[in-house]
Amino acid sequence: MNFKNDKRFKSFIVTIIVVILLVTVIPIPYYVEKPGTSENLRDYVSVDGKRDKYDGSFMLTTVAVQQATIASLVSGHLNHTNDVISKKEMMGTSSGKEYEEMQHYHMETSQNIATKVALDLAKKPYKVDYKGIYVMSIDEHSNFENKLNVGDTIVKVDDQKIERTEDLTKYIKTKKIDDSVKITYEQGGKTKETKGDLIKLPETKKAGIGITLVDHTEIDTKEEINFSTESIGGPSAGLMFTLELYSLITGKDLRNGQDIAGTGTIDSEGTIGRIGGIDKKVIAADHEGADIFFAPNDEIDPEIKKKHPDVKTNYEEAIESAKKNRLEIKIIPVKTVDDAIKYLEKGK
């Protein structure tokens, strides 16, 4: 009898251990997004070997993303500052490795654009060297899936030189659905070629390759500009990179001792774009003690607003998060990098 009881007890313990492992350790195809960190950019950016020494700081903000277990999925739903999203919502059809590579190339592009915009604002000379276009993602219906990889650089289409995304777009407009095209691309330092038929793009109903692209550029300038952001990915630090670079290049102290956080993509003209997770980023900035948070003051397309009446601008989302979480941080709406600089200069 004792032997049977002992055997049952051991089976019970093993069952409990298995259940605990299933609930707390085994990953499931969902991710939990929550407030991340605020990083002082003086630790990540230098110009001519020098780093920012002014009082206060410019900070980029992040969203922490963790693959869910059953336990973290439940806690994620219970915590109002967290969001639970499916793997497909987060990565689309990309693998984990491809998604990480996309984030890396988004970050590299963001840094190049930030460098260009900061030099423009500082009225410093530079040269943009167009290397081709990065492959950022490949649609599952594209005939180039399993032929091209994320991070490949397209340099020619049908033997025509391609330097920018607009070059490719212009050429593809001359083609029809099911037309075959030859793509010359660089991968791992080697030049390769592949062929495939154009597909009907679901968004435009026109012919296309079925890949997401971004310009692969390098900025040639007399200033030696370095970024150390190996552990961070994505495009959303463009605004804050530009402010940090502008301050370093011009020697202007814009902060007046304040800790200034923010987020937003930028284009080559310095226009700030919408990003995801701003409700969490403003919490991260407040927890780090930031005084000011710059939020993109984007405009919602009327057609999108009509279909989704509850959609808000980034600025509205940040304000809503600050009120809901009783944050003390001051949120400033900005449309361009110049808006942010003028705001800081006015406050001195």
Tab-separated table of C-alpha atoms in Angstrom:
chain	number	residue	atom	x	y	z
A	1	MET	CA	0.000	0.000	0.000
A	2	ASN	CA	2.806	2.386	0.859
A	3	PHE	CA	4.516	1.541	-2.423
A	4	LYS	CA	1.341	2.383	-4.366
A	5	ASN	CA	0.886	5.636	-2.494
A	6	ASP	CA	4.513	6.544	-3.103
A	7	LYS	CA	4.123	5.800	-6.811
A	8	ARG	CA	0.972	7.918	-7.016
A	9	PHE	CA	2.699	10.759	-5.193
A	10	LYS	CA	5.640	10.673	-7.616
A	11	SER	CA	3.243	10.669	-10.580
A	12	PHE	CA	1.412	13.622	-9.053
A	13	ILE	CA	4.682	15.567	-8.610
A	14	VAL	CA	5.757	14.807	-12.192
A	15	THR	CA	2.358	15.966	-13.468
A	16	ILE	CA	2.633	19.207	-11.487
A	17	ILE	CA	6.144	19.842	-12.868
A	18	VAL	CA	4.964	19.213	-16.430
A	19	VAL	CA	2.001	21.572	-15.965
A	20	ILE	CA	4.274	24.282	-14.507
A	21	LEU	CA	6.643	23.912	-17.463
A	22	LEU	CA	3.773	24.094	-19.943
A	23	VAL	CA	2.347	27.190	-18.294
A	24	THR	CA	5.522	29.148	-17.504
A	25	VAL	CA	8.295	27.979	-19.837
A	26	ILE	CA	6.977	26.574	-23.114
A	27	PRO	CA	6.524	29.433	-25.641
A	28	ILE	CA	3.292	29.853	-27.589
A	29	PRO	CA	2.751	31.804	-30.881
A	30	TYR	CA	1.849	35.058	-29.138
A	31	TYR	CA	3.864	38.031	-27.904
A	32	VAL	CA	3.404	40.388	-24.969
A	33	GLU	CA	4.241	44.051	-25.587
A	34	LYS	CA	4.897	46.233	-22.545
A	35	PRO	CA	6.688	49.486	-21.631
A	36	GLY	CA	10.394	49.094	-22.327
A	37	THR	CA	13.340	51.336	-21.534
A	38	SER	CA	14.488	54.890	-22.145
A	39	GLU	CA	18.080	54.989	-23.367
A	40	ASN	CA	20.382	58.005	-23.031
A	41	LEU	CA	21.655	58.688	-26.549
A	42	ARG	CA	25.035	59.940	-25.364
A	43	ASP	CA	25.829	56.249	-24.859
A	44	TYR	CA	24.968	55.430	-28.474
A	45	VAL	CA	26.031	58.356	-30.680
A	46	SER	CA	29.352	60.133	-31.228
A	47	VAL	CA	30.673	62.742	-33.674
A	48	ASP	CA	34.431	62.913	-34.329
A	49	GLY	CA	34.938	60.639	-31.330
A	50	LYS	CA	33.142	63.019	-28.963
A	51	ARG	CA	29.966	62.370	-27.025
A	52	ASP	CA	27.278	64.657	-25.657
A	53	LYS	CA	28.427	66.335	-22.408
A	54	TYR	CA	25.586	68.786	-21.829
A	55	ASP	CA	23.363	68.519	-18.758
A	56	GLY	CA	20.182	66.508	-19.204
A	57	SER	CA	19.717	63.979	-21.986
A	58	PHE	CA	18.039	63.035	-25.230
A	59	MET	CA	16.482	59.586	-24.859
A	60	LEU	CA	15.127	57.056	-27.304
A	61	THR	CA	12.284	54.925	-25.975
A	62	THR	CA	11.543	51.261	-26.558
A	63	VAL	CA	8.740	48.742	-26.290
A	64	ALA	CA	9.670	45.470	-24.591
A	65	VAL	CA	8.513	42.442	-26.578
A	66	GLN	CA	8.509	38.965	-25.064
A	67	GLN	CA	7.296	35.712	-26.567
A	68	ALA	CA	4.399	34.577	-24.438
A	69	THR	CA	3.862	31.517	-22.310
A	70	ILE	CA	0.393	30.647	-21.057
A	71	ALA	CA	1.219	32.374	-17.759
A	72	SER	CA	2.536	35.588	-19.343
A	73	LEU	CA	-0.387	35.574	-21.793
A	74	VAL	CA	-2.839	35.637	-18.886
A	75	SER	CA	-0.885	38.305	-16.976
A	76	GLY	CA	-0.551	40.317	-20.191
A	77	HIS	CA	-4.317	40.425	-20.583
A	78	LEU	CA	-4.742	41.459	-16.944
A	79	ASN	CA	-2.241	44.356	-17.099
A	80	HIS	CA	-3.763	47.354	-18.915
A	81	THR	CA	-0.330	48.680	-19.957
A	82	ASN	CA	0.423	45.483	-21.888
A	83	ASP	CA	-0.864	44.200	-25.225
A	84	VAL	CA	-1.003	40.628	-26.459
A	85	ILE	CA	-0.526	40.124	-30.199
A	86	SER	CA	-0.228	37.038	-32.357
A	87	LYS	CA	2.994	36.057	-34.061
A	88	LYS	CA	1.379	36.769	-37.448
A	89	GLU	CA	0.290	40.268	-36.341
A	90	MET	CA	3.842	41.025	-35.279
A	91	MET	CA	5.938	39.339	-37.962
A	92	GLY	CA	3.553	38.642	-40.823
A	93	THR	CA	4.934	35.702	-42.762
A	94	SER	CA	8.551	36.456	-41.783
A	95	SER	CA	10.571	34.075	-39.648
A	96	GLY	CA	12.041	35.235	-36.348
A	97	LYS	CA	15.438	35.656	-37.990
A	98	GLU	CA	13.973	37.630	-40.908
A	99	TYR	CA	12.059	39.870	-38.501
A	100	GLU	CA	15.244	40.641	-36.551
A	101	GLU	CA	17.058	41.425	-39.805
A	102	MET	CA	14.225	43.757	-40.864
A	103	GLN	CA	14.499	45.615	-37.561
A	104	HIS	CA	18.268	45.904	-38.055
A	105	TYR	CA	17.892	47.398	-41.542
A	106	HIS	CA	15.134	49.731	-40.354
A	107	MET	CA	17.527	50.989	-37.668
A	108	GLU	CA	20.369	51.441	-40.171
A	109	THR	CA	18.095	53.371	-42.534
A	110	SER	CA	16.820	55.507	-39.652
A	111	GLN	CA	20.394	56.415	-38.705
A	112	ASN	CA	21.298	57.363	-42.279
A	113	ILE	CA	18.235	59.581	-42.644
A	114	ALA	CA	18.865	61.151	-39.219
A	115	THR	CA	22.432	61.933	-40.282
A	116	LYS	CA	21.234	63.575	-43.514
A	117	VAL	CA	18.553	65.655	-41.777
A	118	ALA	CA	20.894	66.757	-38.966
A	119	LEU	CA	23.523	67.848	-41.500
A	120	ASP	CA	20.862	69.717	-43.505
A	121	LEU	CA	19.669	71.562	-40.398
A	122	ALA	CA	23.260	72.338	-39.401
A	123	LYS	CA	23.981	73.497	-42.979
A	124	LYS	CA	26.916	71.091	-43.320
A	125	PRO	CA	27.967	69.576	-46.675
A	126	TYR	CA	27.633	65.857	-47.414
A	127	LYS	CA	27.100	63.398	-50.240
A	128	VAL	CA	24.474	60.651	-50.378
A	129	ASP	CA	25.778	57.448	-51.947
A	130	TYR	CA	22.896	55.276	-53.203
A	131	LYS	CA	23.911	51.610	-53.099
A	132	GLY	CA	20.647	50.077	-54.317
A	133	ILE	CA	17.580	49.046	-52.371
A	134	TYR	CA	17.243	46.727	-49.388
A	135	VAL	CA	14.744	43.887	-49.429
A	136	MET	CA	12.836	44.388	-46.149
A	137	SER	CA	10.149	41.718	-46.501
A	138	ILE	CA	8.797	39.310	-49.106
A	139	ASP	CA	5.090	38.602	-49.574
A	140	GLU	CA	4.135	34.937	-49.287
A	141	HIS	CA	2.491	35.186	-52.736
A	142	SER	CA	5.545	36.747	-54.405
A	143	ASN	CA	7.297	34.677	-57.054
A	144	PHE	CA	10.556	35.825	-55.487
A	145	GLU	CA	9.868	34.123	-52.169
A	146	ASN	CA	12.705	31.661	-51.448
A	147	LYS	CA	14.764	33.417	-54.158
A	148	LEU	CA	15.487	36.714	-52.400
A	149	ASN	CA	16.235	37.110	-48.695
A	150	VAL	CA	15.612	39.948	-46.267
A	151	GLY	CA	18.700	42.192	-46.363
A	152	ASP	CA	19.602	41.506	-49.994
A	153	THR	CA	20.404	44.657	-51.986
A	154	ILE	CA	18.763	44.940	-55.421
A	155	VAL	CA	21.078	46.751	-57.844
A	156	LYS	CA	19.524	46.008	-61.271
A	157	VAL	CA	16.214	44.943	-62.817
A	158	ASP	CA	16.366	43.602	-66.381
A	159	ASP	CA	19.946	44.960	-66.506
A	160	GLN	CA	18.757	48.499	-65.719
A	161	LYS	CA	20.628	50.091	-62.809
A	162	ILE	CA	18.474	50.608	-59.725
A	163	GLU	CA	19.719	53.090	-57.127
A	164	ARG	CA	16.517	54.101	-55.344
A	165	THR	CA	13.084	52.637	-54.677
A	166	GLU	CA	11.563	55.216	-57.034
A	167	ASP	CA	13.749	53.838	-59.870
A	168	LEU	CA	12.257	50.383	-59.377
A	169	THR	CA	8.706	51.689	-58.977
A	170	LYS	CA	8.997	53.706	-62.188
A	171	TYR	CA	10.308	50.710	-64.149
A	172	ILE	CA	7.708	48.253	-62.835
A	173	LYS	CA	4.931	50.653	-63.899
A	174	THR	CA	5.888	49.864	-67.510
A	175	LYS	CA	5.203	46.152	-66.915
A	176	LYS	CA	2.081	43.991	-66.731
A	177	ILE	CA	0.954	41.264	-64.351
A	178	ASP	CA	2.703	37.939	-65.142
A	179	ASP	CA	5.551	39.683	-67.004
A	180	SER	CA	8.909	38.114	-66.142
A	181	VAL	CA	11.724	40.256	-64.720
A	182	LYS	CA	15.358	39.516	-63.945
A	183	ILE	CA	16.710	40.882	-60.672
A	184	THR	CA	20.408	41.380	-59.984
A	185	TYR	CA	21.154	41.565	-56.282
A	186	GLU	CA	23.976	41.462	-53.748
A	187	GLN	CA	23.950	38.872	-51.003
A	188	GLY	CA	26.780	38.216	-48.567
A	189	GLY	CA	29.243	40.178	-50.696
A	190	LYS	CA	28.388	38.259	-53.869
A	191	THR	CA	26.402	39.440	-56.908
A	192	LYS	CA	23.612	37.075	-57.968
A	193	GLU	CA	20.687	36.954	-60.401
A	194	THR	CA	17.182	35.496	-60.251
A	195	LYS	CA	13.999	35.635	-62.332
A	196	GLY	CA	10.299	35.653	-61.531
A	197	ASP	CA	6.878	36.779	-62.776
A	198	LEU	CA	5.186	39.908	-61.476
A	199	ILE	CA	2.063	39.403	-59.375
A	200	LYS	CA	-1.140	41.407	-58.890
A	201	LEU	CA	-0.619	43.479	-55.749
A	202	PRO	CA	-3.685	43.328	-53.460
A	203	GLU	CA	-3.406	46.996	-52.421
A	204	THR	CA	-3.100	48.602	-55.864
A	205	LYS	CA	-4.382	45.779	-58.116
A	206	LYS	CA	-1.369	46.524	-60.331
A	207	ALA	CA	1.751	44.564	-61.265
A	208	GLY	CA	4.478	44.294	-58.653
A	209	ILE	CA	7.296	42.132	-57.328
A	210	GLY	CA	5.624	41.606	-53.949
A	211	ILE	CA	8.438	42.831	-51.731
A	212	THR	CA	8.868	45.732	-49.311
A	213	LEU	CA	11.889	47.903	-50.082
A	214	VAL	CA	13.916	50.742	-48.593
A	215	ASP	CA	16.835	52.715	-50.017
A	216	HIS	CA	20.297	51.416	-49.103
A	217	THR	CA	22.316	54.598	-48.645
A	218	GLU	CA	25.566	55.760	-47.122
A	219	ILE	CA	26.282	59.353	-46.088
A	220	ASP	CA	29.722	60.693	-46.997
A	221	THR	CA	30.655	63.615	-44.734
A	222	LYS	CA	33.818	65.076	-43.231
A	223	GLU	CA	32.361	64.500	-39.753
A	224	GLU	CA	32.974	61.010	-38.376
A	225	ILE	CA	29.550	59.925	-37.151
A	226	ASN	CA	29.190	56.659	-35.256
A	227	PHE	CA	26.214	54.785	-33.814
A	228	SER	CA	26.452	51.919	-31.315
A	229	THR	CA	22.975	50.404	-31.391
A	230	GLU	CA	23.597	46.715	-32.015
A	231	SER	CA	21.029	45.638	-29.409
A	232	ILE	CA	18.241	47.955	-30.634
A	233	GLY	CA	16.193	47.699	-33.835
A	234	GLY	CA	13.412	49.444	-35.700
A	235	PRO	CA	12.880	52.847	-37.338
A	236	SER	CA	11.250	54.818	-34.521
A	237	ALA	CA	14.354	56.532	-33.069
A	238	GLY	CA	14.790	58.772	-36.124
A	239	LEU	CA	13.615	61.959	-34.410
A	240	MET	CA	15.747	61.510	-31.298
A	241	PHE	CA	18.845	60.490	-33.288
A	242	THR	CA	18.494	63.689	-35.304
A	243	LEU	CA	18.235	65.907	-32.216
A	244	GLU	CA	21.292	64.274	-30.640
A	245	LEU	CA	23.313	64.589	-33.856
A	246	TYR	CA	22.253	68.177	-34.482
A	247	SER	CA	23.346	69.169	-30.970
A	248	LEU	CA	26.722	67.429	-31.377
A	249	ILE	CA	27.410	68.787	-34.882
A	250	THR	CA	26.469	72.396	-34.087
A	251	GLY	CA	27.720	72.465	-30.503
A	252	LYS	CA	24.349	73.828	-29.377
A	253	ASP	CA	22.921	72.883	-25.991
A	254	LEU	CA	19.199	72.578	-26.697
A	255	ARG	CA	18.114	70.914	-23.466
A	256	ASN	CA	18.714	73.450	-20.698
A	257	GLY	CA	19.370	70.561	-18.298
A	258	GLN	CA	16.149	68.727	-19.135
A	259	ASP	CA	15.736	65.015	-19.828
A	260	ILE	CA	13.938	64.826	-23.152
A	261	ALA	CA	12.473	61.639	-24.584
A	262	GLY	CA	10.482	61.057	-27.726
A	263	THR	CA	9.776	58.844	-30.681
A	264	GLY	CA	8.971	59.000	-34.378
A	265	THR	CA	10.324	57.983	-37.746
A	266	ILE	CA	11.653	60.684	-40.050
A	267	ASP	CA	11.894	61.051	-43.794
A	268	SER	CA	14.662	62.789	-45.727
A	269	GLU	CA	12.871	66.148	-45.393
A	270	GLY	CA	12.686	65.904	-41.594
A	271	THR	CA	8.976	65.080	-41.408
A	272	ILE	CA	8.138	62.947	-38.387
A	273	GLY	CA	6.100	59.790	-38.950
A	274	ARG	CA	3.734	57.641	-36.944
A	275	ILE	CA	5.021	54.709	-34.884
A	276	GLY	CA	3.541	51.850	-32.884
A	277	GLY	CA	3.491	51.405	-29.119
A	278	ILE	CA	3.598	55.082	-28.179
A	279	ASP	CA	1.289	54.431	-25.220
A	280	LYS	CA	4.008	52.206	-23.761
A	281	LYS	CA	6.924	54.432	-24.737
A	282	VAL	CA	5.539	57.425	-22.874
A	283	ILE	CA	5.256	55.250	-19.744
A	284	ALA	CA	8.889	54.148	-20.158
A	285	ALA	CA	9.980	57.784	-20.511
A	286	ASP	CA	8.045	58.870	-17.420
A	287	HIS	CA	9.468	56.014	-15.348
A	288	GLU	CA	12.973	57.138	-16.349
A	289	GLY	CA	12.198	60.664	-15.126
A	290	ALA	CA	11.961	62.433	-18.489
A	291	ASP	CA	10.600	65.986	-18.364
A	292	ILE	CA	9.385	66.172	-21.972
A	293	PHE	CA	8.134	63.631	-24.499
A	294	PHE	CA	7.998	64.523	-28.202
A	295	ALA	CA	5.116	62.706	-29.927
A	296	PRO	CA	4.433	62.598	-33.687
A	297	ASN	CA	1.494	64.849	-34.525
A	298	ASP	CA	0.509	62.758	-37.530
A	299	GLU	CA	-2.617	63.269	-39.595
A	300	ILE	CA	-5.152	60.482	-40.045
A	301	ASP	CA	-6.296	59.934	-43.627
A	302	PRO	CA	-10.042	60.778	-43.871
A	303	GLU	CA	-10.767	57.429	-45.549
A	304	ILE	CA	-9.056	55.541	-42.723
A	305	LYS	CA	-10.884	57.657	-40.140
A	306	LYS	CA	-14.160	56.856	-41.864
A	307	LYS	CA	-13.512	53.109	-41.737
A	308	HIS	CA	-11.982	53.215	-38.242
A	309	PRO	CA	-13.571	56.133	-36.345
A	310	ASP	CA	-11.779	55.219	-33.103
A	311	VAL	CA	-8.276	55.568	-34.576
A	312	LYS	CA	-6.189	58.288	-32.916
A	313	THR	CA	-3.059	60.217	-33.811
A	314	ASN	CA	0.159	59.308	-32.004
A	315	TYR	CA	-0.101	62.517	-29.991
A	316	GLU	CA	-3.661	61.663	-28.922
A	317	GLU	CA	-2.565	58.139	-27.955
A	318	ALA	CA	0.284	59.541	-25.848
A	319	ILE	CA	-2.020	62.015	-24.088
A	320	GLU	CA	-4.545	59.252	-23.393
A	321	SER	CA	-1.834	56.992	-21.931
A	322	ALA	CA	-0.498	59.810	-19.744
A	323	LYS	CA	-3.964	60.501	-18.316
A	324	LYS	CA	-4.835	56.838	-17.803
A	325	ASN	CA	-1.534	56.123	-16.024
A	326	ARG	CA	-1.355	59.462	-14.167
A	327	LEU	CA	1.999	60.406	-15.672
A	328	GLU	CA	3.648	63.740	-14.922
A	329	ILE	CA	5.622	63.999	-18.163
A	330	LYS	CA	4.864	66.896	-20.531
A	331	ILE	CA	3.856	65.695	-24.009
A	332	ILE	CA	4.666	67.934	-26.978
A	333	PRO	CA	3.210	67.327	-30.482
A	334	VAL	CA	5.666	67.736	-33.362
A	335	LYS	CA	5.313	67.359	-37.130
A	336	THR	CA	8.965	67.976	-38.091
A	337	VAL	CA	12.401	67.863	-36.479
A	338	ASP	CA	12.530	71.625	-36.932
A	339	ASP	CA	9.377	71.910	-34.770
A	340	ALA	CA	11.179	70.091	-31.948
A	341	ILE	CA	14.315	72.243	-32.252
A	342	LYS	CA	12.307	75.477	-32.263
A	343	TYR	CA	10.367	74.349	-29.198
A	344	LEU	CA	13.591	73.640	-27.302
A	345	GLU	CA	15.240	76.892	-28.403
A	346	LYS	CA	12.170	78.856	-27.338
A	347	GLY	CA	12.275	77.285	-23.881
A	348	LYS	CA	15.850	78.367	-23.163
